[in-house]
Amino acid sequence: MSAPAAGDPRPDRTVDVVVVGHDEAALAVVDELRRRGAEVVLADDRQVQVWAVTPLEEGDPGSAGDRDPAGMVVDLAVDGLPADVIGCRAVVSALSEYGTVPLVPGGEHAGEPGEPLDDDVLLVGGHLGATEDALRHGTPREVWLPFGRAALLGHLLRAPALLRVGALPAVRLLALLRRRGVRVRFGTALAAIERAGDALRAHPRGAGVDDPLTVRRVIVADSRIPPSELARSVGARSAWDAVLGGWVVANDAALLPVVAAGAAAGVRGPAGLAAHGVLVADEIATLIGLDGGPAPGRRTALGRAVRRGRQLARWQAGIAGRTPLPDAGTGADTVVCPCEGVTLGDLEAIVPLLPDPPTPRDVKTVTRAGMGLCQGRRCAAAVTAWAQRCGRVSTDVLDAGLRPRLPLTPLVLRAPAQPRGHEADADRLVKRQEP
Amino acid sequence: MTATSVLVIGAGIVGCSAAYYLAPEADVLVVDPMGLATQASTQTAANLHLQLSYTALKGGEEEFRRHARIIELNDDADRRWTALASETGGRVKVVNFGGIVVAESDDDVDILRRKVELERAAGFTTEFVERADLVDLVPEVASGVRGASWHAREGYVDAKTACYELARAARERGARFDLTSAVSGLRRSGGRWRVDTDPGGGVDADIVVVAAGAWTERVLSPVATVPMEVSGLTMSVTEAGSRRVEHLVMHTSRPLSVKQVSSGNVMIGGGRPARVVRVEGPLGWRTEPLRASLRAGMDDAVRVVPGLDGLRVVRSWEGLLGSPADDIPVIGEVPGQPGLIVSVAGHTGYTLGPTCGWAAARLALGQDPGVDLTPFSPGRFAAVGVAAGGTR
């Protein structure tokens, strides 16, 4: 495998399906498709960046014309460098739900997901997976949770019997935080953040106001990074589902065959993820003409597990208090776009400049909200909600004008003199799944 | 039915500046189906191009002289952007830090020398810069650059806010904006222009200014022919970083423009293609990314400006460029259609935006635009068109 020459549109190789992700849903899709004879590539999103999914080009690139029905091309990169270009007939997005993105307004990105943490960290949000991950890598100074202690207990009691087991990790994590001596502030959200020399000063909103915390890094684990980037990037609609508390992808027959699996489709829990993976694999197998789907009895069981996975997602959304919208009555210093440091007050201030009613796109263009490192993944819903309050009704992010764009993850510019010795790494990281 | 003395079709840079210049003297309504500056006027790199690009040299020297006719418009645009920045108290942000077109091969050096000769003969203030002088003038370009052409007034405009600021100023001067109506018909009726809008009951206007960019041909089609070519272009932008590029950097033979804007983000453009797909709806087209364009643009940028090494590209997008079929701006009244004014610049359309708006406004008011518009008359397409057939 070699990095293709600049501008070369041809894939290095062609397989049936590329699966992006690493969780139970991703693995289940791969296993099921392999069992049925498909050639599948699993791109582990923790190490391989997917930076483009584009239709296979037919004829002269750039000319107006129909798409090649043969499929699409997936560009993979390692450490920002082109690594592998794979042609395929379908893509499965099984991306995980959160990203540990350090929060630095208007400045440089302070670290990479998965990097070991030092102890001088504030963790904001209530996402279980992200908290677990942070505790594996270090011990945060404080954890701010948006829900109150009573609300958490209430949710635990109200959890459906089937889901009680899903509540255990939350209880276990709280106990672990206490054992490690981490201060947990309940009912506390992030109001504003500012630079303080080399450090960051985070100001809380809610309980314990006027008690800011100065740390080196702030990690946002509030699940506002939608897991559905891959599907959105090729035009699939993706909308915040308040009931589900997650981003939900709606596939459209007119779109490229990009299918969301697992968390990307609003399913949680190992059993639900795996079951959803098998059902998605079956959908794709039908699409590309493979025989031998799951027997009717097994399909029913899978469907049941997926339903439980969706319930779990809804319940988790409840305890995390995940809402993408600035609450009514919040102050002017409420951060709407953390990357660019845009506050609710900034939005109110630009009203005279905007057409009436404004679109989210107007807000983005004028304030830079959504133009930072996360490219609107964290603020799109809040910007949309604000514009909606000003009169526009669409809650569909795509319609609202904050269009997802390539690359899916930031891509490093590299001068050509630098060695491009990543092919071997890429070979190792992009596992080939031969039938 | 709405009535106005001047109807401006299109809320991009030409339409917004036309409204800005018209509003003190006339009743103005601007219509656009998509909103304020939703297409080329915010998708653009918004470079101020005051020397001619490599595309002007593609068709030989005769072709080059034809392109060189825009010099008077360029000079006017340079003055007009500066004036807009000052009239809005700096809210229209214009940066003139100088622009350079680089040559990486001996062939390109020869082309650039000839380009500078031709430009200077036509009145442009472009200069050729030898390799030895580049180190002082533009230290950020790579050592592989063998020569360059320089224009001290080039730079960029903050296109994110320019149209919003012009529209706000125009509103303060009394202009009205309808940003949800598409024009579905255009005809002469009772000595005025009757413009059908969807939704809405239509507009009656004494004068119609068509400032519809890529959609000019479609809007005019009932009454006149201005053939347009539509292409999709690719842009990328990096995260914000420390200062690495202090000038606008372009290339002699490759589609490339690189600059670092005041927020610290580096914009990479230059005209690499994107796919254009025809769709239903008020726009009629959709653009899709071409992987090869993204990658080639990034590779060229970091090769020519090695200081970009390590910066991360966070976003790419595509925009639609509508250019008159002969690549020369169209500014003027359509012959035989009194009060129907067209203003579209095409290739360096953003640079020329305020000039196109100004000229259209002056023509609408029956005043002298102060620029010789003879080479840019829409009448030049009459021979191939249907100029007589449209009036119903």
PDB file of N, CA, C and O in Angstrom, chain A residues 300-321:
ATOM      1  N   THR A 300     -35.906 -11.803  15.813  1.00  0.00           N
ATOM      2  CA  THR A 300     -36.790 -11.263  16.850  1.00  0.00           C
ATOM      3  C   THR A 300     -36.000 -10.936  18.114  1.00  0.00           C
ATOM      4  O   THR A 300     -36.165  -9.878  18.718  1.00  0.00           O
ATOM      5  N   ALA A 301     -35.101 -11.866  18.483  1.00  0.00           N
ATOM      6  CA  ALA A 301     -34.292 -11.649  19.693  1.00  0.00           C
ATOM      7  C   ALA A 301     -33.389 -10.429  19.521  1.00  0.00           C
ATOM      8  O   ALA A 301     -33.220  -9.623  20.440  1.00  0.00           O
ATOM      9  N   LEU A 302     -32.835 -10.291  18.320  1.00  0.00           N
ATOM     10  CA  LEU A 302     -31.964  -9.137  18.051  1.00  0.00           C
ATOM     11  C   LEU A 302     -32.755  -7.833  18.170  1.00  0.00           C
ATOM     12  O   LEU A 302     -32.310  -6.859  18.760  1.00  0.00           O
ATOM     13  N   GLY A 303     -33.948  -7.844  17.613  1.00  0.00           N
ATOM     14  CA  GLY A 303     -34.803  -6.668  17.664  1.00  0.00           C
ATOM     15  C   GLY A 303     -35.109  -6.265  19.096  1.00  0.00           C
ATOM     16  O   GLY A 303     -35.104  -5.084  19.441  1.00  0.00           O
ATOM     17  N   ARG A 304     -35.323  -7.275  19.937  1.00  0.00           N
ATOM     18  CA  ARG A 304     -35.616  -7.009  21.338  1.00  0.00           C
ATOM     19  C   ARG A 304     -34.406  -6.347  22.013  1.00  0.00           C
ATOM     20  O   ARG A 304     -34.530  -5.371  22.737  1.00  0.00           O
ATOM     21  N   ALA A 305     -33.221  -6.900  21.727  1.00  0.00           N
ATOM     22  CA  ALA A 305     -32.000  -6.349  22.332  1.00  0.00           C
ATOM     23  C   ALA A 305     -31.780  -4.903  21.880  1.00  0.00           C
ATOM     24  O   ALA A 305     -31.367  -4.044  22.661  1.00  0.00           O
ATOM     25  N   VAL A 306     -32.079  -4.634  20.616  1.00  0.00           N
ATOM     26  CA  VAL A 306     -31.901  -3.268  20.102  1.00  0.00           C
ATOM     27  C   VAL A 306     -32.880  -2.322  20.800  1.00  0.00           C
ATOM     28  O   VAL A 306     -32.526  -1.211  21.175  1.00  0.00           O
ATOM     29  N   ARG A 307     -34.096  -2.780  21.017  1.00  0.00           N
ATOM     30  CA  ARG A 307     -35.081  -1.933  21.691  1.00  0.00           C
ATOM     31  C   ARG A 307     -34.612  -1.594  23.102  1.00  0.00           C
ATOM     32  O   ARG A 307     -34.740  -0.477  23.567  1.00  0.00           O
ATOM     33  N   ARG A 308     -34.034  -2.610  23.777  1.00  0.00           N
ATOM     34  CA  ARG A 308     -33.507  -2.355  25.121  1.00  0.00           C
ATOM     35  C   ARG A 308     -32.348  -1.361  25.045  1.00  0.00           C
ATOM     36  O   ARG A 308     -32.207  -0.487  25.904  1.00  0.00           O
ATOM     37  N   GLY A 309     -31.540  -1.480  23.990  1.00  0.00           N
ATOM     38  CA  GLY A 309     -30.420  -0.558  23.804  1.00  0.00           C
ATOM     39  C   GLY A 309     -30.892   0.864  23.591  1.00  0.00           C
ATOM     40  O   GLY A 309     -30.262   1.822  24.035  1.00  0.00           O
ATOM     41  N   ARG A 310     -32.048   0.989  22.929  1.00  0.00           N
ATOM     42  CA  ARG A 310     -32.590   2.341  22.722  1.00  0.00           C
ATOM     43  C   ARG A 310     -33.154   2.900  24.028  1.00  0.00           C
ATOM     44  O   ARG A 310     -33.021   4.080  24.318  1.00  0.00           O
ATOM     45  N   GLN A 311     -33.779   2.004  24.795  1.00  0.00           N
ATOM     46  CA  GLN A 311     -34.286   2.437  26.116  1.00  0.00           C
ATOM     47  C   GLN A 311     -33.139   2.908  26.988  1.00  0.00           C
ATOM     48  O   GLN A 311     -33.225   3.928  27.671  1.00  0.00           O
ATOM     49  N   LEU A 312     -32.051   2.154  26.940  1.00  0.00           N
ATOM     50  CA  LEU A 312     -30.889   2.498  27.760  1.00  0.00           C
ATOM     51  C   LEU A 312     -30.361   3.876  27.362  1.00  0.00           C
ATOM     52  O   LEU A 312     -30.013   4.704  28.206  1.00  0.00           O
ATOM     53  N   ALA A 313     -30.345   4.112  26.065  1.00  0.00           N
ATOM     54  CA  ALA A 313     -29.867   5.410  25.575  1.00  0.00           C
ATOM     55  C   ALA A 313     -30.722   6.541  26.134  1.00  0.00           C
ATOM     56  O   ALA A 313     -30.227   7.579  26.571  1.00  0.00           O
ATOM     57  N   ARG A 314     -32.044   6.302  26.140  1.00  0.00           N
ATOM     58  CA  ARG A 314     -32.980   7.320  26.612  1.00  0.00           C
ATOM     59  C   ARG A 314     -32.763   7.579  28.104  1.00  0.00           C
ATOM     60  O   ARG A 314     -32.724   8.707  28.557  1.00  0.00           O
ATOM     61  N   TRP A 315     -32.560   6.491  28.820  1.00  0.00           N
ATOM     62  CA  TRP A 315     -32.372   6.609  30.256  1.00  0.00           C
ATOM     63  C   TRP A 315     -31.058   7.324  30.577  1.00  0.00           C
ATOM     64  O   TRP A 315     -31.007   8.220  31.413  1.00  0.00           O
ATOM     65  N   GLN A 316     -29.995   6.961  29.842  1.00  0.00           N
ATOM     66  CA  GLN A 316     -28.709   7.634  30.052  1.00  0.00           C
ATOM     67  C   GLN A 316     -28.825   9.122  29.748  1.00  0.00           C
ATOM     68  O   GLN A 316     -28.258   9.958  30.439  1.00  0.00           O
ATOM     69  N   ALA A 317     -29.600   9.417  28.702  1.00  0.00           N
ATOM     70  CA  ALA A 317     -29.800  10.828  28.354  1.00  0.00           C
ATOM     71  C   ALA A 317     -30.438  11.553  29.520  1.00  0.00           C
ATOM     72  O   ALA A 317     -30.114  12.692  29.826  1.00  0.00           O
ATOM     73  N   GLY A 318     -31.351  10.852  30.199  1.00  0.00           N
ATOM     74  CA  GLY A 318     -32.030  11.426  31.354  1.00  0.00           C
ATOM     75  C   GLY A 318     -31.074  11.752  32.484  1.00  0.00           C
ATOM     76  O   GLY A 318     -31.039  12.866  32.976  1.00  0.00           O
ATOM     77  N   ILE A 319     -30.224  10.776  32.861  1.00  0.00           N
ATOM     78  CA  ILE A 319     -29.371  11.043  34.021  1.00  0.00           C
ATOM     79  C   ILE A 319     -28.280  12.037  33.685  1.00  0.00           C
ATOM     80  O   ILE A 319     -27.815  12.770  34.532  1.00  0.00           O
ATOM     81  N   ALA A 320     -27.864  12.071  32.444  1.00  0.00           N
ATOM     82  CA  ALA A 320     -26.792  13.009  32.118  1.00  0.00           C
ATOM     83  C   ALA A 320     -27.349  14.418  31.958  1.00  0.00           C
ATOM     84  O   ALA A 320     -26.602  15.370  31.885  1.00  0.00           O
ATOM     85  N   GLY A 321     -28.679  14.542  31.923  1.00  0.00           N
ATOM     86  CA  GLY A 321     -29.276  15.852  31.742  1.00  0.00           C
ATOM     87  C   GLY A 321     -28.808  16.481  30.450  1.00  0.00           C
ATOM     88  O   GLY A 321     -28.587  17.680  30.366  1.00  0.00           O
TER      89      GLY A 321
END
